[in-house]
Structure formats: C-alpha cells, structure tokens
PDB file of C-alpha atoms and ligand atoms in Angstrom:
ATOM      1  CA  MET A   1      12.996 -13.611  23.417  1.00 96.00           C
ATOM      2  CA  TYR A   2       9.345 -14.486  24.149  1.00 98.00           C
ATOM      3  CA  LEU A   3       8.028 -12.575  27.165  1.00 98.00           C
ATOM      4  CA  ALA A   4       5.611 -15.241  28.424  1.00 98.00           C
ATOM      5  CA  ASP A   5       8.375 -17.878  28.638  1.00 98.00           C
ATOM      6  CA  GLU A   6      10.766 -15.744  30.703  1.00 97.00           C
ATOM      7  CA  ALA A   7      11.152 -15.193  34.446  1.00 97.00           C
ATOM      8  CA  TRP A   8      11.275 -11.586  35.620  1.00 97.00           C
ATOM      9  CA  PRO A   9      14.981 -11.370  36.518  1.00 96.00           C
ATOM     10  CA  ASP A  10      15.817 -12.262  32.923  1.00 94.00           C
ATOM     11  CA  LEU A  11      13.381  -9.657  31.625  1.00 97.00           C
ATOM     12  CA  GLU A  12      15.022  -7.105  33.905  1.00 97.00           C
ATOM     13  CA  SER A  13      18.299  -7.532  32.032  1.00 95.00           C
ATOM     14  CA  TYR A  14      16.476  -7.137  28.698  1.00 97.00           C
ATOM     15  CA  PHE A  15      14.792  -3.901  29.786  1.00 98.00           C
ATOM     16  CA  GLN A  16      18.146  -2.547  31.026  1.00 97.00           C
ATOM     17  CA  SER A  17      19.666  -2.802  27.562  1.00 97.00           C
ATOM     18  CA  GLU A  18      16.738  -2.603  25.107  1.00 98.00           C
ATOM     19  CA  SER A  19      13.521  -0.573  24.786  1.00 98.00           C
ATOM     20  CA  LEU A  20      11.796  -2.232  21.795  1.00 98.00           C
ATOM     21  CA  ALA A  21       8.980  -4.804  21.793  1.00 98.00           C
ATOM     22  CA  LEU A  22       7.089  -6.680  19.068  1.00 98.00           C
ATOM     23  CA  VAL A  23       3.355  -7.127  19.708  1.00 99.00           C
ATOM     24  CA  PRO A  24       1.630  -9.644  17.386  1.00 98.00           C
ATOM     25  CA  LEU A  25      -2.041  -9.019  16.529  1.00 98.00           C
ATOM     26  CA  GLY A  26      -4.504 -10.772  14.275  1.00 98.00           C
ATOM     27  CA  SER A  27      -8.104 -11.854  14.216  1.00 98.00           C
ATOM     28  CA  THR A  28     -10.284 -14.916  14.730  1.00 98.00           C
ATOM     29  CA  GLU A  29     -12.609 -14.821  11.761  1.00 98.00           C
ATOM     30  CA  GLN A  30     -13.731 -16.839   8.773  1.00 98.00           C
ATOM     31  CA  HIS A  31     -11.081 -17.317   6.096  1.00 97.00           C
ATOM     32  CA  GLY A  32     -13.175 -19.304   3.636  1.00 97.00           C
ATOM     33  CA  PRO A  33     -13.985 -23.007   3.541  1.00 97.00           C
ATOM     34  CA  HIS A  34     -10.321 -24.052   3.376  1.00 98.00           C
ATOM     35  CA  LEU A  35      -8.426 -21.999   6.003  1.00 98.00           C
ATOM     36  CA  PRO A  36      -8.628 -21.875   9.823  1.00 98.00           C
ATOM     37  CA  GLU A  37     -10.311 -18.968  11.615  1.00 98.00           C
ATOM     38  CA  GLY A  38      -6.970 -18.294  13.307  1.00 98.00           C
ATOM     39  CA  THR A  39      -5.222 -17.540   9.981  1.00 98.00           C
ATOM     40  CA  ASP A  40      -4.374 -13.921  10.812  1.00 98.00           C
ATOM     41  CA  HIS A  41      -3.123 -14.468  14.332  1.00 98.00           C
ATOM     42  CA  ILE A  42      -1.179 -17.588  13.334  1.00 98.00           C
ATOM     43  CA  ILE A  43       0.600 -15.496  10.665  1.00 98.00           C
ATOM     44  CA  ALA A  44       1.219 -12.493  12.946  1.00 98.00           C
ATOM     45  CA  GLU A  45       2.611 -14.628  15.748  1.00 98.00           C
ATOM     46  CA  ALA A  46       4.923 -16.538  13.403  1.00 98.00           C
ATOM     47  CA  PHE A  47       6.429 -13.289  12.080  1.00 98.00           C
ATOM     48  CA  ALA A  48       6.824 -11.676  15.502  1.00 98.00           C
ATOM     49  CA  ARG A  49       8.337 -14.746  17.160  1.00 98.00           C
ATOM     50  CA  ARG A  50      10.751 -15.458  14.305  1.00 98.00           C
ATOM     51  CA  ALA A  51      11.821 -11.801  14.169  1.00 98.00           C
ATOM     52  CA  ALA A  52      12.408 -11.867  17.932  1.00 98.00           C
ATOM     53  CA  GLU A  53      14.515 -15.023  17.561  1.00 98.00           C
ATOM     54  CA  GLU A  54      16.588 -13.542  14.746  1.00 98.00           C
ATOM     55  CA  THR A  55      17.166 -10.116  16.295  1.00 98.00           C
ATOM     56  CA  GLY A  56      17.066 -10.817  20.044  1.00 98.00           C
ATOM     57  CA  TYR A  57      14.250  -8.289  20.622  1.00 98.00           C
ATOM     58  CA  LEU A  58      11.272  -9.032  22.828  1.00 98.00           C
ATOM     59  CA  CYS A  59       8.013 -10.567  21.552  1.00 98.00           C
ATOM     60  CA  THR A  60       4.885 -10.298  23.711  1.00 98.00           C
ATOM     61  CA  PRO A  61       1.911 -12.695  23.740  1.00 98.00           C
ATOM     62  CA  THR A  62      -0.465 -12.410  20.777  1.00 98.00           C
ATOM     63  CA  ILE A  63      -3.748 -10.482  20.624  1.00 98.00           C
ATOM     64  CA  THR A  64      -5.843 -13.091  18.842  1.00 98.00           C
ATOM     65  CA  VAL A  65      -9.224 -11.353  18.433  1.00 98.00           C
ATOM     66  CA  GLY A  66      -9.486  -8.085  16.516  1.00 98.00           C
ATOM     67  CA  VAL A  67     -12.060  -5.877  14.836  1.00 98.00           C
ATOM     68  CA  SER A  68     -13.970  -8.136  12.425  1.00 98.00           C
ATOM     69  CA  PRO A  69     -17.652  -7.122  12.247  1.00 97.00           C
ATOM     70  CA  HIS A  70     -17.492  -7.435   8.444  1.00 97.00           C
ATOM     71  CA  HIS A  71     -17.168 -11.234   8.725  1.00 97.00           C
ATOM     72  CA  ARG A  72     -19.909 -11.788  11.308  1.00 97.00           C
ATOM     73  CA  GLN A  73     -22.321 -13.575   8.970  1.00 97.00           C
ATOM     74  CA  PHE A  74     -19.961 -16.563   8.824  1.00 98.00           C
ATOM     75  CA  HIS A  75     -19.904 -19.184  11.590  1.00 98.00           C
ATOM     76  CA  GLY A  76     -17.312 -18.714  14.316  1.00 98.00           C
ATOM     77  CA  THR A  77     -16.122 -15.188  13.555  1.00 98.00           C
ATOM     78  CA  MET A  78     -15.240 -13.372  16.788  1.00 98.00           C
ATOM     79  CA  SER A  79     -14.886  -9.616  17.061  1.00 98.00           C
ATOM     80  CA  VAL A  80     -14.589  -6.786  19.544  1.00 98.00           C
ATOM     81  CA  ALA A  81     -16.007  -3.287  19.115  1.00 98.00           C
ATOM     82  CA  ALA A  82     -13.504  -0.804  17.668  1.00 98.00           C
ATOM     83  CA  PRO A  83     -13.409   1.563  20.720  1.00 98.00           C
ATOM     84  CA  VAL A  84     -12.873  -1.412  23.068  1.00 98.00           C
ATOM     85  CA  PHE A  85     -10.067  -2.744  20.873  1.00 98.00           C
ATOM     86  CA  ARG A  86      -8.366   0.662  20.758  1.00 98.00           C
ATOM     87  CA  ASP A  87      -8.544   1.124  24.517  1.00 98.00           C
ATOM     88  CA  TYR A  88      -7.364  -2.424  25.185  1.00 98.00           C
ATOM     89  CA  VAL A  89      -4.362  -2.149  22.861  1.00 98.00           C
ATOM     90  CA  GLU A  90      -3.460   1.278  24.227  1.00 98.00           C
ATOM     91  CA  SER A  91      -3.659   0.065  27.830  1.00 98.00           C
ATOM     92  CA  LEU A  92      -1.617  -3.061  27.072  1.00 98.00           C
ATOM     93  CA  THR A  93       1.035  -0.963  25.321  1.00 98.00           C
ATOM     94  CA  ARG A  94       1.190   1.498  28.230  1.00 98.00           C
ATOM     95  CA  SER A  95       1.891  -1.461  30.550  1.00 98.00           C
ATOM     96  CA  LEU A  96       5.035  -2.153  28.511  1.00 98.00           C
ATOM     97  CA  ALA A  97       6.100   1.475  28.977  1.00 98.00           C
ATOM     98  CA  GLU A  98       6.185   0.883  32.741  1.00 98.00           C
ATOM     99  CA  HIS A  99       9.179  -1.415  32.155  1.00 98.00           C
ATOM    100  CA  GLY A 100      11.010   1.043  29.934  1.00 98.00           C
ATOM    101  CA  ILE A 101       9.706   0.078  26.489  1.00 98.00           C
ATOM    102  CA  ASP A 102       9.439   3.256  24.399  1.00 98.00           C
ATOM    103  CA  ARG A 103       8.983   1.802  20.912  1.00 98.00           C
ATOM    104  CA  VAL A 104       6.673  -0.958  19.701  1.00 98.00           C
ATOM    105  CA  ILE A 105       6.029  -2.668  16.395  1.00 98.00           C
ATOM    106  CA  TYR A 106       2.465  -3.956  16.066  1.00 98.00           C
ATOM    107  CA  VAL A 107       3.059  -7.037  13.921  1.00 98.00           C
ATOM    108  CA  ASN A 108      -0.423  -7.114  12.469  1.00 98.00           C
ATOM    109  CA  ALA A 109      -1.972  -9.546   9.986  1.00 98.00           C
ATOM    110  CA  HIS A 110      -5.576  -8.295   9.846  1.00 98.00           C
ATOM    111  CA  GLY A 111      -6.576  -5.383   7.610  1.00 96.00           C
ATOM    112  CA  GLY A 112      -9.531  -4.528   9.867  1.00 97.00           C
ATOM    113  CA  ASN A 113      -7.127  -3.649  12.715  1.00 98.00           C
ATOM    114  CA  VAL A 114      -5.013  -1.172  10.737  1.00 98.00           C
ATOM    115  CA  GLU A 115      -6.896   2.096  11.247  1.00 98.00           C
ATOM    116  CA  HIS A 116      -7.347   1.353  14.950  1.00 98.00           C
ATOM    117  CA  LEU A 117      -3.673   0.589  15.504  1.00 98.00           C
ATOM    118  CA  ARG A 118      -2.778   3.819  13.689  1.00 98.00           C
ATOM    119  CA  GLU A 119      -5.086   5.702  16.047  1.00 98.00           C
ATOM    120  CA  VAL A 120      -3.559   4.041  19.123  1.00 98.00           C
ATOM    121  CA  GLY A 121      -0.067   4.817  17.825  1.00 98.00           C
ATOM    122  CA  ARG A 122      -1.060   8.459  17.384  1.00 98.00           C
ATOM    123  CA  ARG A 123      -2.479   8.683  20.914  1.00 98.00           C
ATOM    124  CA  LEU A 124       0.677   7.207  22.468  1.00 98.00           C
ATOM    125  CA  ARG A 125       2.942   9.437  20.411  1.00 98.00           C
ATOM    126  CA  ASP A 126       0.940  12.582  21.185  1.00 98.00           C
ATOM    127  CA  ALA A 127       1.193  11.672  24.884  1.00 98.00           C
ATOM    128  CA  GLU A 128       4.969  11.183  24.377  1.00 98.00           C
ATOM    129  CA  VAL A 129       4.730   7.781  26.059  1.00 97.00           C
ATOM    130  CA  MET A 130       5.771   5.618  23.186  1.00 97.00           C
ATOM    131  CA  TYR A 131       6.381   5.425  19.462  1.00 98.00           C
ATOM    132  CA  ALA A 132       4.262   2.521  18.178  1.00 98.00           C
ATOM    133  CA  ILE A 133       3.878   1.648  14.502  1.00 98.00           C
ATOM    134  CA  GLU A 134       1.835  -0.884  12.605  1.00 98.00           C
ATOM    135  CA  TRP A 135       3.453  -3.374  10.195  1.00 98.00           C
ATOM    136  CA  MET A 136       1.716  -5.838   7.856  1.00 98.00           C
ATOM    137  CA  TRP A 137       3.792  -8.509   6.149  1.00 98.00           C
ATOM    138  CA  ASP A 138       2.193  -8.194   2.697  1.00 97.00           C
ATOM    139  CA  GLU A 139       2.665  -4.406   2.660  1.00 96.00           C
ATOM    140  CA  SER A 140       6.411  -4.925   3.039  1.00 97.00           C
ATOM    141  CA  ILE A 141       6.780  -7.029  -0.139  1.00 97.00           C
ATOM    142  CA  THR A 142       4.043  -5.710  -2.457  1.00 95.00           C
ATOM    143  CA  ASP A 143       6.121  -5.997  -5.653  1.00 96.00           C
ATOM    144  CA  ARG A 144       6.992  -9.649  -5.012  1.00 96.00           C
ATOM    145  CA  ILE A 145       3.337 -10.497  -4.296  1.00 95.00           C
ATOM    146  CA  GLN A 146       2.247  -8.900  -7.582  1.00 93.00           C
ATOM    147  CA  GLU A 147       4.862 -10.985  -9.420  1.00 95.00           C
ATOM    148  CA  VAL A 148       3.918 -14.264  -7.768  1.00 95.00           C
ATOM    149  CA  PHE A 149       0.099 -14.164  -7.932  1.00 95.00           C
ATOM    150  CA  GLU A 150      -2.211 -13.196 -10.764  1.00 91.00           C
ATOM    151  CA  THR A 151      -5.075 -12.439  -8.331  1.00 89.00           C
ATOM    152  CA  PRO A 152      -3.662 -12.123  -4.775  1.00 86.00           C
ATOM    153  CA  GLY A 153      -7.065 -11.235  -3.214  1.00 83.00           C
ATOM    154  CA  PRO A 154      -7.143  -9.261   0.037  1.00 85.00           C
ATOM    155  CA  HIS A 155      -8.836 -11.988   2.106  1.00 93.00           C
ATOM    156  CA  GLY A 156      -8.417 -15.772   2.169  1.00 95.00           C
ATOM    157  CA  GLY A 157      -6.708 -15.633  -1.219  1.00 95.00           C
ATOM    158  CA  PRO A 158      -3.460 -17.260  -2.355  1.00 96.00           C
ATOM    159  CA  LYS A 159      -1.331 -14.965  -0.154  1.00 96.00           C
ATOM    160  CA  GLU A 160      -2.817 -16.170   3.107  1.00 97.00           C
ATOM    161  CA  THR A 161      -3.359 -19.709   1.809  1.00 98.00           C
ATOM    162  CA  SER A 162       0.356 -20.042   0.941  1.00 98.00           C
ATOM    163  CA  LEU A 163       1.438 -18.759   4.325  1.00 98.00           C
ATOM    164  CA  ILE A 164      -0.800 -21.150   6.245  1.00 98.00           C
ATOM    165  CA  GLN A 165       0.258 -24.045   3.985  1.00 98.00           C
ATOM    166  CA  TYR A 166       3.826 -23.217   5.030  1.00 98.00           C
ATOM    167  CA  LEU A 167       3.261 -22.377   8.714  1.00 98.00           C
ATOM    168  CA  ALA A 168       0.434 -24.754   9.693  1.00 98.00           C
ATOM    169  CA  GLY A 169      -0.220 -27.034   6.712  1.00 98.00           C
ATOM    170  CA  GLU A 170      -2.173 -29.518   8.826  1.00 98.00           C
ATOM    171  CA  LEU A 171      -4.909 -26.868   9.246  1.00 98.00           C
ATOM    172  CA  VAL A 172      -5.482 -26.352   5.493  1.00 98.00           C
ATOM    173  CA  HIS A 173      -8.298 -28.279   3.775  1.00 98.00           C
ATOM    174  CA  GLU A 174      -6.432 -28.923   0.511  1.00 97.00           C
ATOM    175  CA  ASP A 175      -9.457 -30.716  -0.966  1.00 97.00           C
ATOM    176  CA  ARG A 176     -11.528 -27.510  -0.739  1.00 97.00           C
ATOM    177  CA  ILE A 177      -9.114 -25.125  -2.492  1.00 96.00           C
ATOM    178  CA  GLU A 178     -10.787 -25.285  -5.920  1.00 96.00           C
ATOM    179  CA  ASP A 179     -14.195 -24.795  -4.307  1.00 94.00           C
ATOM    180  CA  ALA A 180     -12.790 -21.820  -2.404  1.00 94.00           C
ATOM    181  CA  ARG A 181     -11.858 -20.169  -5.697  1.00 95.00           C
ATOM    182  CA  ASP A 182     -15.100 -21.085  -7.501  1.00 94.00           C
ATOM    183  CA  GLY A 183     -17.411 -20.074  -4.655  1.00 93.00           C
ATOM    184  CA  GLY A 184     -15.713 -16.767  -3.906  1.00 93.00           C
ATOM    185  CA  LEU A 185     -14.817 -13.663  -5.862  1.00 89.00           C
ATOM    186  CA  ARG A 186     -11.762 -14.280  -7.998  1.00 89.00           C
ATOM    187  CA  GLU A 187     -11.063 -10.763  -9.265  1.00 86.00           C
ATOM    188  CA  PHE A 188     -11.178  -7.969  -6.724  1.00 81.00           C
ATOM    189  CA  ASP A 189      -9.702  -4.509  -7.156  1.00 80.00           C
ATOM    190  CA  GLU A 190     -10.347  -0.881  -6.270  1.00 79.00           C
ATOM    191  CA  SER A 191     -13.362  -0.663  -8.616  1.00 83.00           C
ATOM    192  CA  SER A 192     -15.103  -3.742  -7.152  1.00 84.00           C
ATOM    193  CA  GLY A 193     -18.317  -2.979  -5.271  1.00 86.00           C
ATOM    194  CA  ARG A 194     -18.258   0.717  -6.199  1.00 91.00           C
ATOM    195  CA  VAL A 195     -21.201   2.672  -7.638  1.00 93.00           C
ATOM    196  CA  HIS A 196     -20.441   6.118  -9.068  1.00 94.00           C
ATOM    197  CA  GLY A 197     -17.339   6.199  -6.861  1.00 92.00           C
ATOM    198  CA  ALA A 198     -19.051   5.222  -3.601  1.00 94.00           C
ATOM    199  CA  ARG A 199     -18.093   2.025  -1.814  1.00 91.00           C
ATOM    200  CA  THR A 200     -21.457   0.268  -1.471  1.00 93.00           C
ATOM    201  CA  PHE A 201     -20.487  -2.778   0.586  1.00 92.00           C
ATOM    202  CA  TYR A 202     -19.896  -3.157   4.305  1.00 94.00           C
ATOM    203  CA  ASP A 203     -19.532  -6.890   4.839  1.00 95.00           C
ATOM    204  CA  ALA A 204     -17.521  -9.610   3.130  1.00 93.00           C
ATOM    205  CA  ILE A 205     -20.733 -11.459   2.320  1.00 95.00           C
ATOM    206  CA  ASP A 206     -21.848  -8.512   0.151  1.00 93.00           C
ATOM    207  CA  ASN A 207     -19.096  -9.461  -2.334  1.00 89.00           C
ATOM    208  CA  THR A 208     -18.340 -13.131  -1.849  1.00 93.00           C
ATOM    209  CA  ASP A 209     -20.626 -16.077  -1.072  1.00 94.00           C
ATOM    210  CA  ASN A 210     -18.005 -18.186   0.699  1.00 95.00           C
ATOM    211  CA  GLY A 211     -16.008 -15.332   2.241  1.00 94.00           C
ATOM    212  CA  VAL A 212     -12.847 -15.328   0.125  1.00 93.00           C
ATOM    213  CA  LEU A 213     -11.283 -13.281  -2.678  1.00 93.00           C
ATOM    214  CA  GLY A 214      -8.596 -14.279  -5.193  1.00 92.00           C
ATOM    215  CA  ASP A 215      -7.413 -17.516  -6.811  1.00 93.00           C
ATOM    216  CA  GLN A 216      -6.307 -19.934  -4.100  1.00 94.00           C
ATOM    217  CA  THR A 217      -5.112 -22.558  -6.627  1.00 94.00           C
ATOM    218  CA  ASP A 218      -1.953 -20.445  -7.156  1.00 94.00           C
ATOM    219  CA  ALA A 219      -0.968 -21.093  -3.539  1.00 96.00           C
ATOM    220  CA  SER A 220       1.701 -23.510  -2.296  1.00 97.00           C
ATOM    221  CA  ALA A 221       3.795 -24.052   0.817  1.00 98.00           C
ATOM    222  CA  ALA A 222       6.951 -23.334  -1.196  1.00 98.00           C
ATOM    223  CA  VAL A 223       5.648 -19.924  -2.275  1.00 98.00           C
ATOM    224  CA  GLY A 224       4.530 -19.341   1.320  1.00 98.00           C
ATOM    225  CA  GLU A 225       8.043 -20.020   2.571  1.00 98.00           C
ATOM    226  CA  GLU A 226       9.594 -17.641   0.055  1.00 98.00           C
ATOM    227  CA  LEU A 227       7.151 -14.823   0.901  1.00 98.00           C
ATOM    228  CA  PHE A 228       7.505 -15.446   4.627  1.00 98.00           C
ATOM    229  CA  GLU A 229      11.302 -15.233   4.513  1.00 98.00           C
ATOM    230  CA  ALA A 230      11.229 -12.085   2.340  1.00 98.00           C
ATOM    231  CA  ALA A 231       8.793 -10.284   4.641  1.00 98.00           C
ATOM    232  CA  LEU A 232      10.616 -11.529   7.759  1.00 98.00           C
ATOM    233  CA  ASP A 233      13.788  -9.919   6.445  1.00 98.00           C
ATOM    234  CA  GLN A 234      11.911  -6.609   6.108  1.00 98.00           C
ATOM    235  CA  LEU A 235      10.600  -6.907   9.669  1.00 98.00           C
ATOM    236  CA  CYS A 236      14.049  -7.640  11.101  1.00 98.00           C
ATOM    237  CA  GLN A 237      15.435  -4.592   9.280  1.00 98.00           C
ATOM    238  CA  LEU A 238      12.559  -2.483  10.610  1.00 98.00           C
ATOM    239  CA  CYS A 239      13.432  -3.595  14.164  1.00 98.00           C
ATOM    240  CA  GLU A 240      17.056  -2.512  13.714  1.00 98.00           C
ATOM    241  CA  TRP A 241      16.022   0.813  12.159  1.00 98.00           C
ATOM    242  CA  LEU A 242      13.553   1.571  14.939  1.00 98.00           C
ATOM    243  CA  ALA A 243      15.956   0.562  17.715  1.00 98.00           C
ATOM    244  CA  ALA A 244      18.592   2.937  16.296  1.00 98.00           C
ATOM    245  CA  GLN A 245      16.375   6.074  16.290  1.00 98.00           C
ATOM    246  CA  PRO A 246      16.873   8.612  19.100  1.00 98.00           C
ATOM    247  CA  PHE A 247      13.555   8.756  21.011  1.00 97.00           C
ATOM    248  CA  GLU A 248      13.260  12.558  20.558  1.00 97.00           C
ATOM    249  CA  ASP A 249      13.305  12.090  16.781  1.00 97.00           C
ATOM    250  CA  LEU A 250      10.233   9.838  17.005  1.00 98.00           C
ATOM    251  CA  LEU A 251       8.076  12.385  18.850  1.00 97.00           C
ATOM    252  CA  PRO A 252       5.710  14.925  17.198  1.00 97.00           C
ATOM    253  CA  LYS A 253       7.412  17.979  15.690  1.00 96.00           C
ATOM    254  CA  GLU A 254       6.910  21.501  17.067  1.00 96.00           C
ATOM    255  CA  HIS A 255       4.285  23.753  15.496  1.00 97.00           C
ATOM    256  CA  VAL A 256       5.796  25.889  12.726  1.00 96.00           C
TER     257      VAL A 256
HETATM  258 ZN1  LIG B 301      -6.692 -12.775   6.975  1.00 57.36          ZN
END
C-alpha cells in the first residue's frame, strides 16, 4: 500500500489493523559521470514500494534529499544541514505516530544519512513514541556482494550501477562506464585516505576526480536484478519480524 495513492477511509482500515510503516530515504547527489543524481532515492523507493506490495505494509512518500555536503563540489548535488535533516525526519515520523504507527523502517540508500537516522531512532525510542530502525539494502547481503564484485566501491561503483541498470536503465550512460572506472578510484578500503590511522579526507573529491569508487565495468542489469531480489527478501523478512515484536520489547531497558 502506497500512502500517497490512498484516500483516508482506506488508510483508516490499515491503521486499525497494522502499526508499521516503511519510509524511503535517499539523496540527490552526484553519482559519477554515468549515473543519475537520483540514484539513492530511486533505489530506496524501489525497495520500499516493492516490499510494501509484497507484504501489504504501508509505504510513505520518499525523502529525496539527504545529508550530502561531501559531494558538493560536483554539479547538481543537493544537501540539507544535518540538524535540519534530523529534525525534519523526526517530525515526519512523529506525524505517523498520530495515526497509530509505532514502528518504522527507514529504507535508506545513502550512507551519509545513516548516523542521523540512528540518532532520530534513538530520540523516538527514548521518548517511547516509536521504534524506528535504519535499513540499507547492501548491508543486508554483504556476503553476496563480496562474491559478485571484485571492487564493489562504496559510491557510484558496480553495486549502485547494477541496481540502476535494472531499475531505471534508461538513465544510465552506458557509453561512460569505462571512463567512470578510469577517472575514479578503483580500489577503496579501510586504509584508503588514512595517515597514521587518521582519516584525512572529508569530501569525495579528495579521493576521486570524477566522484566514484570501484569498478563499474563489472555491473549489469542481470546482476542488479539478482541483488535487488535478494535484498528485497531480507527487507520483507525484517518487516514481518518487526511487526511481530510486542511494543514493550522494543523500548529501552530499565537501568540495572
Ligand atoms: Zn549512492
């Protein structure tokens, strides 16, 4: 069920029987020369809407701009300040609580949103309003991603390229994929950009000239479909798990 398509009497019957909602969130930021700026929110919305279709739970409209100051040197990147984002997401989530929603899954596809969504989830849980958790598709199938790609890359790499080839292939510039690999940073791991243990970079442009990491030539729509279906299955199972928990069990524990 997609909230924005429904009339209120039909939502009333949903809220009488269910108390879970999926909230998709992404970003609007550069994803290299070959992918659209909407990559993250296109991915998040696809997961949330498909999971809602499969399970019958409610999907809200998508939050399409997130916290992306680290991509601001590239044309078109949009971003909101972290405190504004936190307050906005908290307020939006509290509006769902007015209708009886007491558990939310933030279906998130932008790494820069993670810490802020965790903070919002903590605030709502401490206030005993809501149990809200953050979910990212690639975190749910890490082993499979390691098997499929030699260099997955955390941003604009073959992971995201495959998903957009599958979900919105008409938006991918296939003729720029080799240039994306050659003009970016192919190998990126925990030691990249570190000096004597300190992380020395703040912005994507500090590491990569064209904004991307990983080897995009390993990407394909077929791989994207396989990864999407595998992660979707995890999300649907998470919905069922969360819906089955007694609300008291989701609240903070007493002091010892
Ligand atoms: Zn992304």
